[in-house]
mmCIF file of C-alpha atoms in Angstrom:
data_model
loop_
_atom_site.group_PDB
_atom_site.id
_atom_site.type_symbol
_atom_site.label_atom_id
_atom_site.label_comp_id
_atom_site.label_asym_id
_atom_site.label_seq_id
_atom_site.Cartn_x
_atom_site.Cartn_y
_atom_site.Cartn_z
ATOM 1 C CA UNK A 1 0.000 0.000 0.000
ATOM 2 C CA UNK A 2 1.248 3.476 -0.839
ATOM 3 C CA UNK A 3 2.201 5.527 2.190
ATOM 4 C CA UNK A 4 2.854 9.267 1.976
ATOM 5 C CA UNK A 5 6.391 10.304 2.852
ATOM 6 C CA UNK A 6 5.239 13.578 4.433
ATOM 7 C CA UNK A 7 2.050 14.919 5.937
ATOM 8 C CA UNK A 8 -0.170 16.741 3.453
ATOM 9 C CA UNK A 9 -1.498 20.078 4.663
ATOM 10 C CA UNK A 10 -5.189 20.525 5.392
ATOM 11 C CA UNK A 11 -5.453 23.130 2.627
ATOM 12 C CA UNK A 12 -3.906 20.826 0.017
ATOM 13 C CA UNK A 13 -6.081 17.923 1.124
ATOM 14 C CA UNK A 14 -9.272 19.940 0.828
ATOM 15 C CA UNK A 15 -8.305 21.383 -2.548
ATOM 16 C CA UNK A 16 -7.626 17.895 -3.859
ATOM 17 C CA UNK A 17 -10.899 16.504 -2.531
ATOM 18 C CA UNK A 18 -12.866 19.402 -4.007
ATOM 19 C CA UNK A 19 -11.876 18.335 -7.537
ATOM 20 C CA UNK A 20 -13.684 14.985 -7.326
ATOM 21 C CA UNK A 21 -16.961 14.943 -9.246
ATOM 22 C CA UNK A 22 -19.535 12.265 -9.825
ATOM 23 C CA UNK A 23 -21.018 11.493 -13.222
ATOM 24 C CA UNK A 24 -24.530 10.358 -14.061
ATOM 25 C CA UNK A 25 -24.826 6.710 -15.097
ATOM 26 C CA UNK A 26 -25.145 6.042 -18.811
ATOM 27 C CA UNK A 27 -28.741 4.913 -19.394
ATOM 28 C CA UNK A 28 -29.546 2.279 -22.006
ATOM 29 C CA UNK A 29 -33.008 1.361 -23.335
ATOM 30 C CA UNK A 30 -34.040 -2.188 -22.371
ATOM 31 C CA UNK A 31 -37.309 -3.904 -23.283
ATOM 32 C CA UNK A 32 -38.852 -5.710 -20.311
ATOM 33 C CA UNK A 33 -42.292 -7.337 -20.675
ATOM 34 C CA UNK A 34 -42.972 -5.346 -23.854
ATOM 35 C CA UNK A 35 -42.157 -1.931 -22.377
ATOM 36 C CA UNK A 36 -38.974 0.026 -22.886
ATOM 37 C CA UNK A 37 -37.161 1.193 -19.746
ATOM 38 C CA UNK A 38 -34.023 3.307 -19.371
ATOM 39 C CA UNK A 39 -31.608 1.476 -17.064
ATOM 40 C CA UNK A 40 -27.922 1.944 -16.188
ATOM 41 C CA UNK A 41 -25.668 0.059 -18.588
ATOM 42 C CA UNK A 42 -23.954 -1.941 -15.840
ATOM 43 C CA UNK A 43 -27.322 -3.316 -14.636
ATOM 44 C CA UNK A 44 -28.749 -4.416 -18.010
ATOM 45 C CA UNK A 45 -28.066 -8.127 -17.443
ATOM 46 C CA UNK A 46 -29.666 -8.047 -14.002
ATOM 47 C CA UNK A 47 -32.856 -6.514 -15.448
ATOM 48 C CA UNK A 48 -32.906 -9.022 -18.330
ATOM 49 C CA UNK A 49 -32.573 -11.966 -15.912
ATOM 50 C CA UNK A 50 -35.346 -10.613 -13.686
ATOM 51 C CA UNK A 51 -33.115 -9.983 -10.681
ATOM 52 C CA UNK A 52 -34.151 -6.311 -10.614
ATOM 53 C CA UNK A 53 -37.536 -4.782 -11.404
ATOM 54 C CA UNK A 54 -37.859 -1.269 -12.856
ATOM 55 C CA UNK A 55 -40.027 1.177 -10.961
ATOM 56 C CA UNK A 56 -43.142 2.474 -12.619
#
């Protein structure tokens, strides 16, 4: 595991953390029981197998 050689200042730590941003999941159309639903791409197989049920 990487270990810092010196302590990072509070200011530098907070500036670094402030740059992190989340992104919205890429939605893909999937047909389930004859209706088209927009689901996240990484969950398509779970919806197709019936492990997850779309709301609505």
